[in-house]
PDB file of C-alpha atoms and ligand atoms in Angstrom:
ATOM      1  CA  MET P   1      -8.841  14.800  49.508  1.00  0.00           C
ATOM      2  CA  ASN P   2      -6.965  11.620  50.405  1.00  0.00           C
ATOM      3  CA  VAL P   3      -5.141   9.262  48.054  1.00  0.00           C
ATOM      4  CA  ASN P   4      -8.028   6.735  47.937  1.00  0.00           C
ATOM      5  CA  GLU P   5     -10.405   9.486  46.852  1.00  0.00           C
ATOM      6  CA  LEU P   6      -7.959  10.939  44.347  1.00  0.00           C
ATOM      7  CA  ALA P   7      -7.425   7.490  42.800  1.00  0.00           C
ATOM      8  CA  SER P   8     -11.135   6.947  42.285  1.00  0.00           C
ATOM      9  CA  THR P   9     -11.788  10.520  41.149  1.00  0.00           C
ATOM     10  CA  LEU P  10      -9.122  10.187  38.465  1.00  0.00           C
ATOM     11  CA  ASN P  11      -9.974   6.588  37.722  1.00  0.00           C
ATOM     12  CA  CYS P  12      -6.390   5.515  38.314  1.00  0.00           C
ATOM     13  CA  GLU P  13      -5.024   2.012  38.406  1.00  0.00           C
ATOM     14  CA  ILE P  14      -3.741   1.252  41.902  1.00  0.00           C
ATOM     15  CA  LEU P  15      -0.203  -0.155  41.876  1.00  0.00           C
ATOM     16  CA  SER P  16       0.675   0.232  45.541  1.00  0.00           C
ATOM     17  CA  LEU P  17      -1.492   1.706  48.269  1.00  0.00           C
ATOM     18  CA  PRO P  18       0.017   1.210  51.728  1.00  0.00           C
ATOM     19  CA  ASP P  19      -1.534   4.424  53.058  1.00  0.00           C
ATOM     20  CA  GLY P  20      -4.685   5.355  51.141  1.00  0.00           C
ATOM     21  CA  GLU P  21      -5.823   7.678  53.922  1.00  0.00           C
ATOM     22  CA  ARG P  22      -2.870  10.003  53.344  1.00  0.00           C
ATOM     23  CA  LEU P  23      -4.006  13.545  52.603  1.00  0.00           C
ATOM     24  CA  VAL P  24      -3.041  15.048  49.232  1.00  0.00           C
ATOM     25  CA  GLU P  25      -2.106  18.659  49.903  1.00  0.00           C
ATOM     26  CA  ASN P  26      -0.660  19.839  46.601  1.00  0.00           C
ATOM     27  CA  ILE P  27       0.494  18.681  43.180  1.00  0.00           C
ATOM     28  CA  TYR P  28       3.935  18.549  41.623  1.00  0.00           C
ATOM     29  CA  THR P  29       4.993  17.299  38.229  1.00  0.00           C
ATOM     30  CA  GLY P  30       8.455  16.609  36.839  1.00  0.00           C
ATOM     31  CA  ASP P  31      10.777  13.873  35.630  1.00  0.00           C
ATOM     32  CA  LEU P  32      14.205  15.202  36.582  1.00  0.00           C
ATOM     33  CA  LEU P  33      14.700  13.722  40.010  1.00  0.00           C
ATOM     34  CA  SER P  34      16.941  16.390  41.533  1.00  0.00           C
ATOM     35  CA  TRP P  35      14.562  19.023  40.273  1.00  0.00           C
ATOM     36  CA  VAL P  36      11.711  17.224  42.014  1.00  0.00           C
ATOM     37  CA  MET P  37      13.737  16.946  45.209  1.00  0.00           C
ATOM     38  CA  GLY P  38      14.458  20.661  45.121  1.00  0.00           C
ATOM     39  CA  ARG P  39      10.899  21.794  44.445  1.00  0.00           C
ATOM     40  CA  ALA P  40       8.257  19.236  45.399  1.00  0.00           C
ATOM     41  CA  GLU P  41       6.606  19.809  48.748  1.00  0.00           C
ATOM     42  CA  SER P  42       5.728  17.256  51.359  1.00  0.00           C
ATOM     43  CA  GLY P  43       2.202  15.832  50.930  1.00  0.00           C
ATOM     44  CA  CYS P  44       2.210  16.298  47.157  1.00  0.00           C
ATOM     45  CA  ALA P  45       0.802  14.028  44.501  1.00  0.00           C
ATOM     46  CA  TRP P  46       3.832  13.740  42.203  1.00  0.00           C
ATOM     47  CA  ILE P  47       2.959  13.164  38.554  1.00  0.00           C
ATOM     48  CA  THR P  48       5.753  11.696  36.432  1.00  0.00           C
ATOM     49  CA  ILE P  49       6.531   9.382  33.541  1.00  0.00           C
ATOM     50  CA  MET P  50       9.666   8.070  35.278  1.00  0.00           C
ATOM     51  CA  THR P  51       9.308   4.496  36.508  1.00  0.00           C
ATOM     52  CA  ASN P  52      12.746   3.359  37.636  1.00  0.00           C
ATOM     53  CA  VAL P  53      13.604   2.357  41.183  1.00  0.00           C
ATOM     54  CA  ASN P  54      14.885   5.814  42.121  1.00  0.00           C
ATOM     55  CA  VAL P  55      11.313   7.125  41.873  1.00  0.00           C
ATOM     56  CA  CYS P  56      10.464   5.163  45.046  1.00  0.00           C
ATOM     57  CA  ALA P  57      13.390   6.686  46.935  1.00  0.00           C
ATOM     58  CA  VAL P  58      12.621  10.214  45.761  1.00  0.00           C
ATOM     59  CA  ALA P  59       8.911   9.895  46.604  1.00  0.00           C
ATOM     60  CA  SER P  60       9.812   8.654  50.050  1.00  0.00           C
ATOM     61  CA  LEU P  61      12.438  11.353  50.666  1.00  0.00           C
ATOM     62  CA  VAL P  62      10.253  14.278  49.591  1.00  0.00           C
ATOM     63  CA  ASP P  63       7.444  12.681  51.609  1.00  0.00           C
ATOM     64  CA  ALA P  64       5.021  12.673  48.670  1.00  0.00           C
ATOM     65  CA  ALA P  65       1.427  11.616  49.405  1.00  0.00           C
ATOM     66  CA  CYS P  66       1.510   9.521  46.230  1.00  0.00           C
ATOM     67  CA  VAL P  67       3.174   9.072  42.858  1.00  0.00           C
ATOM     68  CA  ILE P  68       0.949   9.145  39.772  1.00  0.00           C
ATOM     69  CA  ILE P  69       2.566   7.472  36.762  1.00  0.00           C
ATOM     70  CA  ALA P  70       1.166   9.183  33.648  1.00  0.00           C
ATOM     71  CA  GLU P  71       0.685   7.872  30.082  1.00  0.00           C
ATOM     72  CA  ASN P  72       0.465   4.289  31.363  1.00  0.00           C
ATOM     73  CA  ALA P  73       4.266   4.244  31.444  1.00  0.00           C
ATOM     74  CA  GLU P  74       5.541   0.732  31.894  1.00  0.00           C
ATOM     75  CA  ILE P  75       6.762  -0.217  35.353  1.00  0.00           C
ATOM     76  CA  SER P  76       8.198  -3.520  36.574  1.00  0.00           C
ATOM     77  CA  ASP P  77       6.571  -5.663  39.300  1.00  0.00           C
ATOM     78  CA  GLU P  78       9.827  -5.461  41.208  1.00  0.00           C
ATOM     79  CA  ILE P  79       9.598  -1.687  41.474  1.00  0.00           C
ATOM     80  CA  ILE P  80       5.941  -1.837  42.472  1.00  0.00           C
ATOM     81  CA  ALA P  81       6.957  -4.267  45.234  1.00  0.00           C
ATOM     82  CA  ILE P  82       9.664  -1.847  46.407  1.00  0.00           C
ATOM     83  CA  ALA P  83       7.110   0.978  46.478  1.00  0.00           C
ATOM     84  CA  SER P  84       4.811  -0.948  48.783  1.00  0.00           C
ATOM     85  CA  VAL P  85       7.680  -2.018  51.060  1.00  0.00           C
ATOM     86  CA  LYS P  86       8.823   1.607  51.289  1.00  0.00           C
ATOM     87  CA  GLY P  87       5.307   2.790  52.066  1.00  0.00           C
ATOM     88  CA  VAL P  88       4.997   4.691  48.775  1.00  0.00           C
ATOM     89  CA  ASN P  89       1.475   5.068  47.355  1.00  0.00           C
ATOM     90  CA  MET P  90       1.678   4.567  43.602  1.00  0.00           C
ATOM     91  CA  LEU P  91      -1.101   5.089  41.062  1.00  0.00           C
ATOM     92  CA  ARG P  92      -1.098   4.898  37.286  1.00  0.00           C
ATOM     93  CA  SER P  93      -3.232   6.506  34.616  1.00  0.00           C
ATOM     94  CA  CYS P  94      -3.444   6.396  30.837  1.00  0.00           C
ATOM     95  CA  ALA P  95      -3.946  10.179  30.812  1.00  0.00           C
ATOM     96  CA  SER P  96      -1.070  12.526  29.978  1.00  0.00           C
ATOM     97  CA  VAL P  97       0.554  14.730  32.591  1.00  0.00           C
ATOM     98  CA  TYR P  98      -1.382  17.673  31.197  1.00  0.00           C
ATOM     99  CA  GLU P  99      -4.719  15.846  31.258  1.00  0.00           C
ATOM    100  CA  LEU P 100      -4.100  14.684  34.808  1.00  0.00           C
ATOM    101  CA  CYS P 101      -3.332  18.227  35.949  1.00  0.00           C
ATOM    102  CA  VAL P 102      -6.485  19.557  34.313  1.00  0.00           C
ATOM    103  CA  SER P 103      -8.676  16.818  35.853  1.00  0.00           C
ATOM    104  CA  ILE P 104      -7.176  17.343  39.278  1.00  0.00           C
ATOM    105  CA  HIS P 105      -7.802  21.040  38.999  1.00  0.00           C
ATOM    106  CA  GLU P 106     -11.408  20.523  37.885  1.00  0.00           C
ATOM    107  CA  LYS P 107     -12.407  17.619  40.100  1.00  0.00           C
ATOM    108  CA  ALA P 108     -10.191  17.789  43.154  1.00  0.00           C
ATOM    109  CA  ASN P 109      -9.882  21.541  43.470  1.00  0.00           C
ATOM    110  CA  LEU P 110      -6.155  21.378  44.198  1.00  0.00           C
TER     111      LEU P 110
ATOM    112  CA  MET W   1      27.413  18.688  73.942  1.00  0.00           C
ATOM    113  CA  ASP W   2      29.435  15.478  73.643  1.00  0.00           C
ATOM    114  CA  GLU W   3      26.363  13.281  73.528  1.00  0.00           C
ATOM    115  CA  GLN W   4      26.172  12.028  69.965  1.00  0.00           C
ATOM    116  CA  LEU W   5      24.998   9.217  67.744  1.00  0.00           C
ATOM    117  CA  ILE W   6      26.914   8.099  64.676  1.00  0.00           C
ATOM    118  CA  PHE W   7      25.593   6.164  61.668  1.00  0.00           C
ATOM    119  CA  ARG W   8      28.121   4.874  59.121  1.00  0.00           C
ATOM    120  CA  TYR W   9      27.495   3.564  55.613  1.00  0.00           C
ATOM    121  CA  GLU W  10      29.522   2.137  52.747  1.00  0.00           C
ATOM    122  CA  ILE W  11      28.130   3.403  49.451  1.00  0.00           C
ATOM    123  CA  ASP W  12      28.487   0.778  46.727  1.00  0.00           C
ATOM    124  CA  GLY W  13      29.565   2.527  43.533  1.00  0.00           C
ATOM    125  CA  SER W  14      28.756  -0.347  41.214  1.00  0.00           C
ATOM    126  CA  ASN W  15      25.160  -0.894  42.204  1.00  0.00           C
ATOM    127  CA  PHE W  16      22.957   1.822  40.858  1.00  0.00           C
ATOM    128  CA  THR W  17      19.685   0.168  41.804  1.00  0.00           C
ATOM    129  CA  SER W  18      20.463   0.127  45.525  1.00  0.00           C
ATOM    130  CA  ALA W  19      21.749   3.706  45.464  1.00  0.00           C
ATOM    131  CA  GLY W  20      19.876   5.771  48.009  1.00  0.00           C
ATOM    132  CA  GLU W  21      19.518   3.045  50.609  1.00  0.00           C
ATOM    133  CA  ALA W  22      21.775   4.777  53.122  1.00  0.00           C
ATOM    134  CA  SER W  23      19.656   7.937  52.929  1.00  0.00           C
ATOM    135  CA  VAL W  24      16.431   6.005  53.277  1.00  0.00           C
ATOM    136  CA  SER W  25      17.894   4.262  56.327  1.00  0.00           C
ATOM    137  CA  VAL W  26      18.929   7.601  57.845  1.00  0.00           C
ATOM    138  CA  LYS W  27      15.444   8.912  57.245  1.00  0.00           C
ATOM    139  CA  LYS W  28      13.987   5.963  59.144  1.00  0.00           C
ATOM    140  CA  LYS W  29      16.404   6.401  62.058  1.00  0.00           C
ATOM    141  CA  LEU W  30      15.731  10.131  62.362  1.00  0.00           C
ATOM    142  CA  ARG W  31      12.029   9.412  62.368  1.00  0.00           C
ATOM    143  CA  GLN W  32      12.492   6.891  65.192  1.00  0.00           C
ATOM    144  CA  LEU W  33      14.463   9.524  67.098  1.00  0.00           C
ATOM    145  CA  GLY W  34      11.431  11.800  66.815  1.00  0.00           C
ATOM    146  CA  PHE W  35      12.847  14.623  64.681  1.00  0.00           C
ATOM    147  CA  ALA W  36      10.471  17.085  62.999  1.00  0.00           C
ATOM    148  CA  PRO W  37       9.451  16.051  59.452  1.00  0.00           C
ATOM    149  CA  GLU W  38      11.079  19.135  57.907  1.00  0.00           C
ATOM    150  CA  ILE W  39      14.470  18.359  59.524  1.00  0.00           C
ATOM    151  CA  ILE W  40      14.212  14.741  58.350  1.00  0.00           C
ATOM    152  CA  ARG W  41      13.340  15.863  54.843  1.00  0.00           C
ATOM    153  CA  ARG W  42      16.268  18.276  54.633  1.00  0.00           C
ATOM    154  CA  VAL W  43      18.844  15.823  56.005  1.00  0.00           C
ATOM    155  CA  SER W  44      17.696  12.870  53.945  1.00  0.00           C
ATOM    156  CA  ILE W  45      17.393  14.772  50.642  1.00  0.00           C
ATOM    157  CA  ALA W  46      20.823  16.412  51.092  1.00  0.00           C
ATOM    158  CA  MET W  47      22.332  13.041  51.890  1.00  0.00           C
ATOM    159  CA  TYR W  48      20.562  11.297  48.998  1.00  0.00           C
ATOM    160  CA  GLU W  49      21.899  13.834  46.502  1.00  0.00           C
ATOM    161  CA  GLY W  50      25.403  13.315  47.879  1.00  0.00           C
ATOM    162  CA  GLU W  51      25.015   9.556  47.899  1.00  0.00           C
ATOM    163  CA  ILE W  52      23.809   9.465  44.285  1.00  0.00           C
ATOM    164  CA  ASN W  53      26.669  11.764  43.267  1.00  0.00           C
ATOM    165  CA  MET W  54      29.167   9.366  44.830  1.00  0.00           C
ATOM    166  CA  VAL W  55      27.644   6.490  42.851  1.00  0.00           C
ATOM    167  CA  ILE W  56      27.359   8.354  39.539  1.00  0.00           C
ATOM    168  CA  HIS W  57      30.521  10.433  39.620  1.00  0.00           C
ATOM    169  CA  ALA W  58      32.936   8.794  42.077  1.00  0.00           C
ATOM    170  CA  HIS W  59      32.562   4.955  42.153  1.00  0.00           C
ATOM    171  CA  GLY W  60      31.019   5.008  45.626  1.00  0.00           C
ATOM    172  CA  GLY W  61      32.457   5.999  48.990  1.00  0.00           C
ATOM    173  CA  LYS W  62      31.611   6.356  52.648  1.00  0.00           C
ATOM    174  CA  ALA W  63      28.904   8.295  54.419  1.00  0.00           C
ATOM    175  CA  GLU W  64      28.679   9.244  58.057  1.00  0.00           C
ATOM    176  CA  VAL W  65      25.790  10.921  59.832  1.00  0.00           C
ATOM    177  CA  VAL W  66      26.420  12.344  63.276  1.00  0.00           C
ATOM    178  CA  VAL W  67      23.499  13.446  65.444  1.00  0.00           C
ATOM    179  CA  LYS W  68      24.644  16.043  67.961  1.00  0.00           C
ATOM    180  CA  ASN W  69      22.694  18.051  70.500  1.00  0.00           C
ATOM    181  CA  ASP W  70      22.320  21.107  68.320  1.00  0.00           C
ATOM    182  CA  ARG W  71      22.873  19.795  64.776  1.00  0.00           C
ATOM    183  CA  ILE W  72      23.099  16.856  62.424  1.00  0.00           C
ATOM    184  CA  GLU W  73      26.316  16.477  60.436  1.00  0.00           C
ATOM    185  CA  ILE W  74      26.578  14.574  57.166  1.00  0.00           C
ATOM    186  CA  ILE W  75      30.063  13.670  55.955  1.00  0.00           C
ATOM    187  CA  LEU W  76      30.519  12.125  52.505  1.00  0.00           C
ATOM    188  CA  ASP W  77      33.914  10.806  51.475  1.00  0.00           C
ATOM    189  CA  ASP W  78      34.943   9.367  48.129  1.00  0.00           C
ATOM    190  CA  HIS W  79      38.077   8.453  46.205  1.00  0.00           C
ATOM    191  CA  GLY W  80      36.645   9.528  42.874  1.00  0.00           C
ATOM    192  CA  PRO W  81      38.121  11.887  40.284  1.00  0.00           C
ATOM    193  CA  GLY W  82      37.565  15.060  42.312  1.00  0.00           C
ATOM    194  CA  ILE W  83      35.711  18.178  41.132  1.00  0.00           C
ATOM    195  CA  PRO W  84      37.813  20.392  38.818  1.00  0.00           C
ATOM    196  CA  ASN W  85      35.790  23.573  39.319  1.00  0.00           C
ATOM    197  CA  ILE W  86      33.595  23.787  42.420  1.00  0.00           C
ATOM    198  CA  ASP W  87      31.927  27.088  41.453  1.00  0.00           C
ATOM    199  CA  LEU W  88      30.871  25.620  38.135  1.00  0.00           C
ATOM    200  CA  ALA W  89      29.704  22.351  39.712  1.00  0.00           C
ATOM    201  CA  MET W  90      27.578  24.320  42.203  1.00  0.00           C
ATOM    202  CA  GLN W  91      25.696  26.117  39.414  1.00  0.00           C
ATOM    203  CA  GLU W  92      22.137  24.965  38.790  1.00  0.00           C
ATOM    204  CA  GLY W  93      22.047  23.051  35.513  1.00  0.00           C
ATOM    205  CA  PHE W  94      25.729  22.087  35.340  1.00  0.00           C
ATOM    206  CA  SER W  95      26.140  18.342  34.919  1.00  0.00           C
ATOM    207  CA  THR W  96      28.642  15.911  33.447  1.00  0.00           C
ATOM    208  CA  ALA W  97      26.281  12.943  33.903  1.00  0.00           C
ATOM    209  CA  PRO W  98      26.415  10.523  30.944  1.00  0.00           C
ATOM    210  CA  ASP W  99      23.345   9.717  28.831  1.00  0.00           C
ATOM    211  CA  ASN W 100      22.569   6.372  30.468  1.00  0.00           C
ATOM    212  CA  ILE W 101      22.335   8.155  33.820  1.00  0.00           C
ATOM    213  CA  ARG W 102      20.247  10.975  32.370  1.00  0.00           C
ATOM    214  CA  SER W 103      17.724   8.490  31.073  1.00  0.00           C
ATOM    215  CA  LEU W 104      17.100   7.506  34.711  1.00  0.00           C
ATOM    216  CA  GLY W 105      16.123  11.061  35.556  1.00  0.00           C
ATOM    217  CA  PHE W 106      19.436  12.266  36.945  1.00  0.00           C
ATOM    218  CA  GLY W 107      21.700  14.904  35.436  1.00  0.00           C
ATOM    219  CA  ALA W 108      19.575  18.009  35.951  1.00  0.00           C
ATOM    220  CA  GLY W 109      22.594  19.567  37.610  1.00  0.00           C
ATOM    221  CA  MET W 110      20.533  20.295  40.706  1.00  0.00           C
ATOM    222  CA  GLY W 111      22.087  17.906  43.224  1.00  0.00           C
ATOM    223  CA  LEU W 112      24.820  20.100  44.702  1.00  0.00           C
ATOM    224  CA  PRO W 113      22.531  23.195  44.688  1.00  0.00           C
ATOM    225  CA  ASN W 114      19.898  21.131  46.550  1.00  0.00           C
ATOM    226  CA  MET W 115      22.481  20.039  49.115  1.00  0.00           C
ATOM    227  CA  LYS W 116      23.302  23.684  49.732  1.00  0.00           C
ATOM    228  CA  ARG W 117      19.650  24.716  49.801  1.00  0.00           C
ATOM    229  CA  TYR W 118      18.601  22.092  52.348  1.00  0.00           C
ATOM    230  CA  THR W 119      21.503  22.480  54.790  1.00  0.00           C
ATOM    231  CA  ASP W 120      22.750  25.263  57.052  1.00  0.00           C
ATOM    232  CA  THR W 121      26.415  24.788  56.155  1.00  0.00           C
ATOM    233  CA  MET W 122      28.131  22.932  53.347  1.00  0.00           C
ATOM    234  CA  ALA W 123      31.852  22.617  52.644  1.00  0.00           C
ATOM    235  CA  ILE W 124      33.515  20.825  49.740  1.00  0.00           C
ATOM    236  CA  GLN W 125      37.134  19.664  49.886  1.00  0.00           C
ATOM    237  CA  THR W 126      38.291  18.103  46.670  1.00  0.00           C
ATOM    238  CA  GLU W 127      41.530  17.133  44.966  1.00  0.00           C
ATOM    239  CA  LEU W 128      41.784  15.950  41.388  1.00  0.00           C
ATOM    240  CA  GLY W 129      42.590  12.254  41.195  1.00  0.00           C
ATOM    241  CA  VAL W 130      42.321  11.873  44.976  1.00  0.00           C
ATOM    242  CA  GLY W 131      38.700  12.374  45.941  1.00  0.00           C
ATOM    243  CA  THR W 132      36.046  14.591  47.420  1.00  0.00           C
ATOM    244  CA  ARG W 133      34.842  15.191  50.952  1.00  0.00           C
ATOM    245  CA  ILE W 134      31.590  17.045  51.497  1.00  0.00           C
ATOM    246  CA  THR W 135      30.551  18.093  54.983  1.00  0.00           C
ATOM    247  CA  MET W 136      27.058  19.420  55.619  1.00  0.00           C
ATOM    248  CA  THR W 137      25.225  20.404  58.768  1.00  0.00           C
ATOM    249  CA  VAL W 138      21.573  20.923  59.564  1.00  0.00           C
ATOM    250  CA  ASN W 139      20.801  22.800  62.786  1.00  0.00           C
ATOM    251  CA  ILE W 140      18.161  21.221  64.972  1.00  0.00           C
TER     252      ILE W 140
HETATM  253  N1  ATP S   1      31.449  13.301  44.422  1.00  0.00           N
HETATM  254  C1  ATP S   1      31.751  13.828  43.234  1.00  0.00           C
HETATM  255  N2  ATP S   1      32.924  13.511  42.605  1.00  0.00           N
HETATM  256  C2  ATP S   1      33.245  14.043  41.411  1.00  0.00           C
HETATM  257  N3  ATP S   1      32.458  14.913  40.747  1.00  0.00           N
HETATM  258  C3  ATP S   1      31.286  15.279  41.311  1.00  0.00           C
HETATM  259  C4  ATP S   1      30.875  14.757  42.577  1.00  0.00           C
HETATM  260  N4  ATP S   1      29.684  15.311  42.877  1.00  0.00           N
HETATM  261  C5  ATP S   1      29.362  16.133  41.858  1.00  0.00           C
HETATM  262  N5  ATP S   1      30.322  16.121  40.901  1.00  0.00           N
HETATM  263  C6  ATP S   1      30.364  16.930  39.658  1.00  0.00           C
HETATM  264  O1  ATP S   1      29.529  18.059  39.833  1.00  0.00           O
HETATM  265  C7  ATP S   1      28.505  18.082  38.834  1.00  0.00           C
HETATM  266  C8  ATP S   1      27.231  18.687  39.391  1.00  0.00           C
HETATM  267  O2  ATP S   1      26.698  17.837  40.409  1.00  0.00           O
HETATM  268  P1  ATP S   1      25.120  17.871  40.704  1.00  0.00           P
HETATM  269  O3  ATP S   1      24.818  16.866  41.751  1.00  0.00           O
HETATM  270  O4  ATP S   1      24.736  19.278  40.975  1.00  0.00           O
HETATM  271  O5  ATP S   1      24.476  17.455  39.304  1.00  0.00           O
HETATM  272  P2  ATP S   1      24.359  16.010  38.635  1.00  0.00           P
HETATM  273  O6  ATP S   1      24.722  14.956  39.626  1.00  0.00           O
HETATM  274  O7  ATP S   1      25.166  16.015  37.390  1.00  0.00           O
HETATM  275  O8  ATP S   1      22.820  15.953  38.277  1.00  0.00           O
HETATM  276  P3  ATP S   1      21.591  15.798  39.330  1.00  0.00           P
HETATM  277  O9  ATP S   1      22.180  15.839  40.719  1.00  0.00           O
HETATM  278  O10 ATP S   1      20.689  16.944  39.067  1.00  0.00           O
HETATM  279  O11 ATP S   1      20.954  14.494  39.015  1.00  0.00           O
HETATM  280  C9  ATP S   1      28.387  16.645  38.384  1.00  0.00           C
HETATM  281  O12 ATP S   1      27.829  16.513  37.091  1.00  0.00           O
HETATM  282  C10 ATP S   1      29.833  16.178  38.452  1.00  0.00           C
HETATM  283  O13 ATP S   1      30.559  16.641  37.322  1.00  0.00           O
HETATM  284 MG1   MG S   2      23.822  14.954  41.500  1.00  0.00          MG
END
């Protein structure tokens, strides 16, 4: 499933979508950035409640397919702009991390 | 063997929001040079962890990335406080990061272990009150 399809399946708000065709290969969730950098795999959809600027750098460095901001966590326009400049796909949902994981498992078979 | 490319960066220790830019730039350059995604990922994550550490723990410093025929070297130099106990600092979970930094998602104590995990060699030279020099290599 690609990021476009995942966004519509999960009914996510689209914050930045420079590469909607990117394939989502696996899922990772976590908020501690070094932990994410140590464990997340390339091509993942990374679910987090972190919304500061370092999220864009980490997503880009681990080569995530997209970031999904859970719980409708607030994020500034400036950071959304940085995400699109850096080529980072960024979605947002009002669902919790747990609910997102369950829906992805049920609907996206990941 | 002597054919090499060098990228040099000044890491601004006072600007937390731009921290990571050197690593993102290295990532871009390695991609242009046609390196395999896994090599790029390892080099840029190791460098990012080191770069963030210099900003959080050492008021910034210098970074140098050298692309050689058989390996990529990353050299990080700072004039920060030094690391009192390297073995302890290398342990997963050990962190002295202050609360304001933790609230940004740092301070898991996983940075140095990640640098080791993603590189083929890593050496730390450090002196209290003088600074820290970390040299890493990734074989290509
Ligand atoms: N360049 C440095 N100068 C001085 N101390 C350092 C330096 N780099 C790391 N340290 C010390 O080593 C500890 C462990 O570093 P490490 O990168 O593993 O974790 P962290 O930076 O605290 O958290 P994380 O990297 O998970 O966000 C730091 O908390 C700090 O005390
Ligand atoms: Mg660190």
